[in-house]
Coordinates of C-alpha atoms and ligand atoms in Angstrom, one line a residue:
M1 CA 33.4 -7.0 -40.6
A2 CA 32.5 -9.0 -37.5
T3 CA 28.8 -8.9 -36.5
V4 CA 28.2 -7.7 -33.0
I5 CA 25.5 -9.9 -31.3
E6 CA 23.6 -7.9 -28.7
P7 CA 22.8 -10.1 -25.6
P8 CA 19.0 -10.6 -25.3
K9 CA 17.3 -8.0 -23.2
K10 CA 16.0 -9.3 -19.9
V11 CA 12.2 -9.4 -19.8
N12 CA 9.6 -10.5 -17.3
R13 CA 6.9 -13.2 -17.7
I14 CA 4.8 -10.9 -19.9
G15 CA 7.7 -9.9 -22.1
L16 CA 8.3 -6.4 -20.7
E17 CA 11.7 -4.9 -19.7
M18 CA 12.2 -3.3 -16.3
A19 CA 12.5 0.1 -18.1
T20 CA 8.8 -0.1 -19.0
Y21 CA 8.1 0.1 -15.2
R22 CA 10.0 3.3 -14.6
G23 CA 8.5 6.8 -14.7
G24 CA 9.9 10.3 -14.8
K25 CA 13.2 11.3 -13.2
T26 CA 12.7 12.0 -9.5
T27 CA 12.7 15.6 -8.3
L28 CA 12.8 14.5 -4.6
C29 CA 15.9 15.1 -2.5
A30 CA 18.8 12.6 -2.9
G31 CA 18.6 10.0 -0.1
C32 CA 14.8 10.6 0.5
G33 CA 13.2 7.4 1.7
H34 CA 10.4 7.9 -0.8
N35 CA 12.9 7.3 -3.7
A36 CA 13.8 3.9 -2.3
I37 CA 10.1 2.9 -2.0
T38 CA 9.7 3.9 -5.7
E39 CA 12.5 1.5 -6.6
R40 CA 10.8 -1.3 -4.7
I41 CA 7.5 -0.6 -6.4
I42 CA 9.1 -0.7 -9.8
E43 CA 10.8 -4.1 -9.1
A44 CA 7.6 -5.6 -7.5
F45 CA 5.4 -4.8 -10.5
Y46 CA 8.1 -5.9 -12.9
E47 CA 8.7 -9.2 -11.1
M48 CA 5.0 -9.9 -10.7
G49 CA 4.5 -9.3 -14.4
I50 CA 1.7 -6.8 -14.0
N51 CA 0.8 -4.9 -17.2
P52 CA 1.4 -1.2 -16.3
T53 CA -1.5 -0.1 -18.6
Q54 CA -3.8 -2.0 -16.3
V55 CA -2.7 0.0 -13.2
A56 CA -4.2 3.2 -11.8
K57 CA -1.9 5.3 -9.6
L58 CA -3.5 7.6 -7.2
S59 CA -2.2 10.1 -4.7
G60 CA -2.8 13.3 -2.7
I61 CA -0.4 16.1 -2.0
G62 CA 3.1 16.0 -0.5
C63 CA 6.6 14.9 -1.5
S64 CA 5.3 11.3 -1.1
S65 CA 2.2 12.0 -3.3
K66 CA 4.6 13.2 -6.1
A67 CA 6.2 9.7 -6.1
P68 CA 3.7 8.0 -8.5
S69 CA 5.2 10.3 -11.3
Y70 CA 8.5 8.3 -10.9
F71 CA 7.2 4.8 -11.5
L72 CA 4.9 3.0 -14.0
G73 CA 5.1 5.8 -16.6
T74 CA 2.5 4.2 -18.9
S75 CA -0.2 3.6 -16.2
H76 CA -3.2 5.8 -15.5
G77 CA -2.6 8.4 -12.8
F78 CA -4.5 11.0 -10.7
N79 CA -3.0 13.4 -8.3
A80 CA -5.9 14.4 -6.1
V81 CA -6.5 17.2 -3.5
H82 CA -4.6 16.9 -0.2
G83 CA -6.0 14.0 1.8
R84 CA -8.7 13.2 -0.7
M85 CA -7.1 10.3 -2.6
P86 CA -9.5 7.7 -1.1
S87 CA -12.6 9.2 -2.7
V88 CA -10.9 9.4 -6.1
A89 CA -9.6 5.8 -5.7
T90 CA -13.2 4.7 -4.9
G91 CA -14.6 6.4 -7.9
T92 CA -11.9 5.0 -10.1
L93 CA -12.5 1.4 -9.1
L94 CA -16.3 1.8 -9.3
A95 CA -15.9 3.0 -12.8
N96 CA -13.4 0.4 -13.8
R97 CA -13.1 -2.7 -11.6
T98 CA -10.6 -4.3 -13.8
L99 CA -7.8 -1.9 -12.9
L100 CA -5.2 -2.7 -10.2
A101 CA -5.1 0.4 -8.0
V102 CA -2.1 1.7 -6.1
G103 CA -2.4 4.7 -3.9
V104 CA 0.6 6.6 -2.4
S105 CA 0.0 9.0 0.4
G106 CA 2.1 10.7 3.2
D107 CA 1.6 10.6 6.9
G108 CA 0.3 14.2 6.7
D109 CA -1.9 13.4 3.7
T110 CA -3.3 10.4 5.5
A111 CA -3.2 11.0 9.3
S112 CA -3.7 14.7 9.4
I113 CA -5.9 16.4 6.7
G114 CA -7.0 13.0 5.2
I115 CA -7.9 11.1 8.3
G116 CA -11.6 11.1 7.7
Q117 CA -11.2 9.7 4.2
F118 CA -8.7 7.2 5.4
V119 CA -11.1 5.9 8.1
H120 CA -13.9 5.2 5.7
L121 CA -11.5 3.7 3.1
M122 CA -10.2 1.1 5.6
R123 CA -13.7 0.0 6.7
R124 CA -14.9 -0.5 3.1
N125 CA -12.2 -3.0 2.0
L126 CA -11.7 -1.3 -1.4
P127 CA -9.3 -3.4 -3.5
L128 CA -6.5 -0.9 -3.2
I129 CA -2.8 -1.0 -2.3
Y130 CA -2.6 2.0 0.0
I131 CA 1.0 3.0 0.8
I132 CA 1.8 5.6 3.5
E133 CA 5.4 7.0 2.9
D134 CA 5.7 7.9 6.6
N135 CA 8.4 10.4 7.6
G136 CA 6.6 11.8 10.7
C137 CA 6.6 15.3 9.1
Y138 CA 5.2 17.4 6.4
G139 CA 8.3 17.2 4.1
L140 CA 6.9 19.4 1.3
T141 CA 6.0 22.3 3.6
K142 CA 9.4 22.2 5.4
G143 CA 9.1 19.6 8.2
Q144 CA 6.3 20.4 10.6
F145 CA 5.3 17.5 12.9
S146 CA 2.6 15.3 11.4
A147 CA 0.1 13.1 13.4
T148 CA 2.4 10.1 13.2
A149 CA 5.3 11.9 15.0
D150 CA 6.1 10.2 18.3
V151 CA 5.9 12.0 21.7
G152 CA 9.2 13.5 22.5
S153 CA 10.4 13.5 18.9
K154 CA 12.5 16.6 18.2
Q155 CA 12.3 19.0 15.2
K156 CA 15.4 20.3 13.6
S157 CA 14.7 23.6 15.3
G158 CA 14.7 21.8 18.7
A159 CA 10.9 21.9 19.2
I160 CA 9.6 18.8 20.9
N161 CA 6.4 17.0 19.9
D162 CA 4.1 16.5 22.9
L163 CA 1.1 15.0 21.2
P164 CA 0.5 11.3 21.1
P165 CA 0.9 9.7 17.6
I166 CA -1.7 8.0 15.6
D167 CA -0.6 4.4 14.7
T168 CA -2.1 4.0 11.2
C169 CA -1.6 0.2 11.3
A170 CA -3.5 -0.2 14.5
L171 CA -6.2 2.1 13.2
A172 CA -6.5 0.2 9.9
I173 CA -6.7 -3.2 11.7
E174 CA -9.4 -1.8 14.1
L175 CA -11.4 -0.4 11.1
G176 CA -11.4 -3.6 9.1
A177 CA -8.5 -3.4 6.6
T178 CA -7.7 -6.9 5.4
F179 CA -3.9 -6.7 4.9
V180 CA -1.9 -4.5 7.2
A181 CA 1.9 -4.2 7.4
R182 CA 4.7 -1.9 8.4
S183 CA 8.1 -1.8 6.7
F184 CA 11.1 0.5 6.3
S185 CA 12.2 2.1 3.0
G186 CA 15.8 0.8 3.8
D187 CA 14.7 -2.8 4.1
K188 CA 14.8 -4.0 0.5
R189 CA 14.0 -7.7 1.2
Q190 CA 11.1 -7.2 3.6
L191 CA 9.5 -4.3 1.6
S192 CA 9.7 -6.2 -1.7
A193 CA 8.0 -9.3 -0.3
I194 CA 5.3 -7.2 1.4
L195 CA 4.6 -5.2 -1.8
K196 CA 4.3 -8.4 -3.9
A197 CA 1.9 -9.9 -1.4
A198 CA -0.1 -6.7 -1.4
I199 CA -0.4 -6.9 -5.2
A200 CA -1.7 -10.5 -4.8
H201 CA -4.2 -9.5 -2.1
R202 CA -7.8 -8.7 -3.0
G203 CA -9.0 -6.0 -0.6
T204 CA -7.4 -3.0 1.1
A205 CA -3.7 -3.6 1.7
M206 CA -2.5 -0.9 4.0
L207 CA 1.3 -0.5 4.1
D208 CA 2.9 2.0 6.4
V209 CA 6.5 2.4 5.3
I210 CA 8.8 4.4 7.5
S211 CA 10.6 6.6 5.0
P212 CA 13.0 9.1 6.4
C213 CA 13.0 12.8 5.2
V214 CA 16.7 13.5 4.9
T215 CA 16.2 17.2 4.7
F216 CA 13.9 17.9 7.7
N217 CA 13.6 14.8 9.9
D218 CA 16.8 12.7 9.9
H219 CA 18.6 14.3 12.8
E220 CA 19.3 13.0 16.4
G221 CA 16.1 13.2 18.4
S222 CA 13.9 12.2 15.5
T223 CA 12.3 8.7 15.7
K224 CA 11.8 8.6 12.0
S225 CA 15.5 8.9 11.1
Y226 CA 17.6 6.2 9.3
A227 CA 19.7 5.7 12.5
Y228 CA 16.7 5.5 14.9
V229 CA 14.8 3.0 12.7
K230 CA 17.9 0.8 12.1
D231 CA 18.5 0.7 15.9
H232 CA 14.9 0.1 17.0
D233 CA 13.6 -2.1 14.2
A234 CA 11.9 -5.2 15.6
P235 CA 10.8 -7.5 12.8
L236 CA 7.9 -9.7 13.6
E237 CA 8.7 -12.4 11.1
E238 CA 10.9 -13.1 8.1
I239 CA 8.8 -12.8 5.0
D240 CA 8.9 -14.8 1.8
F241 CA 6.4 -14.3 -1.0
I242 CA 5.8 -17.1 -3.5
P243 CA 3.8 -16.0 -6.5
Y244 CA 1.2 -18.3 -8.0
F245 CA 3.4 -18.8 -11.1
Q246 CA 6.2 -20.4 -9.1
N247 CA 6.1 -23.9 -7.7
I248 CA 5.7 -24.1 -4.0
E249 CA 8.1 -26.4 -2.2
V250 CA 7.3 -27.3 1.4
D251 CA 10.6 -27.0 3.2
Y252 CA 9.8 -25.6 6.5
D253 CA 8.8 -26.5 10.0
P254 CA 5.1 -25.7 10.3
G255 CA 5.4 -25.0 14.0
E256 CA 7.5 -21.9 13.4
T257 CA 6.1 -20.8 10.1
Q258 CA 2.8 -19.6 8.9
D259 CA 1.7 -19.9 5.3
V260 CA -1.2 -17.8 4.1
Q261 CA -2.7 -18.4 0.7
L262 CA -3.8 -15.2 -1.1
H263 CA -6.6 -14.8 -3.7
D264 CA -4.6 -15.5 -6.8
G265 CA -3.0 -18.7 -5.3
S266 CA 0.2 -16.9 -4.3
H267 CA 1.6 -17.7 -0.8
L268 CA 2.8 -15.4 1.9
R269 CA 5.3 -17.4 4.0
L270 CA 6.0 -16.0 7.4
R271 CA 8.9 -17.4 9.5
K272 CA 7.6 -16.2 12.9
L273 CA 10.1 -14.6 15.2
A274 CA 7.5 -14.6 18.0
A275 CA 6.4 -18.2 17.9
D276 CA 2.9 -17.6 19.1
F277 CA 2.1 -14.8 16.7
D278 CA -0.8 -15.6 14.3
V279 CA -1.1 -13.2 11.4
T280 CA -4.9 -13.9 11.0
D281 CA -5.6 -12.9 14.6
R282 CA -6.7 -9.2 14.8
A283 CA -6.6 -9.0 18.6
K284 CA -3.0 -10.3 18.7
A285 CA -1.9 -7.9 16.1
L286 CA -3.3 -4.9 18.1
V287 CA -1.6 -6.2 21.3
A288 CA 1.8 -6.6 19.4
L289 CA 1.6 -3.0 18.2
E290 CA 0.7 -1.7 21.7
E291 CA 3.6 -3.6 23.2
S292 CA 6.0 -2.3 20.6
H293 CA 5.0 1.3 21.6
Q294 CA 5.6 0.6 25.2
N295 CA 9.0 -0.9 24.4
H296 CA 9.9 2.0 22.1
E297 CA 10.4 -0.4 19.2
V298 CA 9.5 0.0 15.5
L299 CA 7.7 -3.2 14.9
T300 CA 7.8 -4.2 11.2
G301 CA 6.3 -7.0 9.2
V302 CA 2.9 -8.2 8.3
F303 CA 0.5 -7.7 11.3
Y304 CA -2.8 -8.9 9.9
V305 CA -4.1 -10.7 6.8
N306 CA -7.7 -11.8 6.1
P307 CA -8.0 -13.2 2.6
H308 CA -11.6 -14.3 3.0
Q309 CA -13.5 -11.1 3.4
K310 CA -15.5 -9.8 0.4
D311 CA -14.1 -6.6 -1.1
F312 CA -16.2 -3.4 -1.6
L313 CA -16.9 -4.1 -5.2
E314 CA -18.2 -7.6 -4.5
L315 CA -20.3 -6.2 -1.6
L316 CA -21.9 -3.7 -4.0
N317 CA -22.7 -6.6 -6.4
L318 CA -21.2 -4.7 -9.4
I319 CA -21.4 -6.5 -12.7
D320 CA -18.2 -7.9 -14.0
E321 CA -17.8 -5.5 -17.0
P322 CA -16.4 -2.1 -16.2
L323 CA -19.2 0.5 -15.8
A324 CA -16.9 3.0 -17.7
T325 CA -17.1 1.0 -21.0
L326 CA -20.8 -0.1 -20.9
P327 CA -22.8 1.2 -23.8
Q328 CA -25.4 3.9 -23.2
E329 CA -28.3 1.6 -23.7
R330 CA -27.1 -0.5 -20.7
V331 CA -26.5 2.3 -18.3
R332 CA -29.6 4.4 -19.0
P333 CA -32.9 2.7 -18.1
G334 CA -34.8 4.0 -21.1
K335 CA -38.1 5.9 -21.4
E336 CA -40.4 2.9 -20.8
A337 CA -38.6 1.9 -17.6
L338 CA -38.7 5.4 -16.3
E339 CA -42.4 5.7 -17.1
E340 CA -43.0 2.4 -15.2
I341 CA -41.2 3.8 -12.1
M342 CA -43.2 7.0 -12.4
E343 CA -46.4 5.0 -12.6
E344 CA -45.5 3.2 -9.3
L345 CA -45.0 6.5 -7.6
R346 CA -48.4 7.9 -8.6
Ligands
TPP401 C1 -5.9 21.8 1.5 C2 -4.4 21.9 1.7 N1 -3.9 22.2 2.9 C3 -2.6 22.3 3.1 C4 -1.7 22.2 2.0 C5 -0.2 22.4 2.2 N2 0.5 21.1 2.3 C6 1.0 20.6 1.1 S1 1.8 19.1 1.4 C7 1.4 19.2 3.0 C8 1.8 18.1 4.0 C9 2.5 16.9 3.3 O1 2.9 16.0 4.3 P1 2.9 14.4 4.0 O2 1.6 14.0 3.4 O3 3.4 13.8 5.2 O4 4.0 14.3 2.8 P2 5.6 14.4 2.7 O5 5.8 15.7 2.0 O6 6.1 14.4 4.1 O7 6.0 13.3 1.9 C10 0.7 20.3 3.4 C11 0.2 20.6 4.7 C12 -2.3 21.8 0.8 N3 -1.5 21.6 -0.3 N4 -3.6 21.7 0.6
SF4_402 S1 11.9 17.4 1.8 FE1 12.0 15.4 2.8 S2 10.3 14.2 2.1 FE2 10.5 15.9 0.7 S3 11.8 15.1 -0.9 FE3 13.2 16.1 0.5 S4 13.8 14.4 1.9 FE4 12.0 13.7 0.8
MG403 MG1 5.3 13.1 5.6

């Protein structure tokens, strides 16, 4: 009898198959942008060779916040209260600084109920990849406008939004986030490169990903529909990501390209479409965003990167070992030390 030789299974640089990076079967609507983002996250973690058991997935409440159940099934996970994921992420990283943390939120979860937590997260530069799956509505509760809905945007019922939107990217840049980008769930190439760069970044990487809600916000008159974003997408640059484990070949004209080295030695290579755009210039990033609003464009790409600022854990001077696994005798001061303190207070 002939022996059947199975082709070798494809694995990444740490020997894991793509299947290891998947999670449960999605319960979101077919065609929901959030499902496409899940696929890109699975690919990015697989291609970067990140061990899923070293990852903590965090989220709030919403269709978007359900998404972490559908990727990295063997990672740690915590589904927090609506809008309160940043506090849980902060606690997680303080307890175990060796984890790679990825937070998934929605535009409602972030820009409505969670805006207070979001604001303080951005100014702390916590080493967290923070993804907003932005559909301009509260998908889970049947499509009410969120705080990222544009003025004049129409609900399915015909109601018009007359409140100005919050631009989460502009807000994040203003507050001190050190990696800020916007992408579209339908743009595989751009979103993959941005996700990989966010994994290599050390600090808060804030990604606002326009992710159409096919059930409640994909009609004519919505500015978060597939058709609108495809028609109005104005990419700032073409993005390549070169991980530290790949050789870097210099094959570009430096006048039109910007190369940013990230913490682990990876490179973010930006072929600039606006020749004078400098991704390390906060003020220019804010101007570009403002201009895009005036022109009714959906500006996508990496707006701002600062790989030099200390992250929150470094600022706190935490020891290298995770606090969560320190033995009792090293986390409790002991009777003598307490008596000494009491003596000083007498
Ligand atoms: C404290 C609290 N208030 C309100 C709700 C109801 N609620 C659940 S999800 C949601 C909005 C979700 O919108 P978004 O974060 O944009 O996620 P999407 O479903 O659009 O992905 C709301 C208001 C809740 N669960 N908890
Ligand atoms: S209701 Fe909208 S956001 Fe929620 S799963 Fe369906 S398409 Fe996605
Ligand atoms: Mg939403």
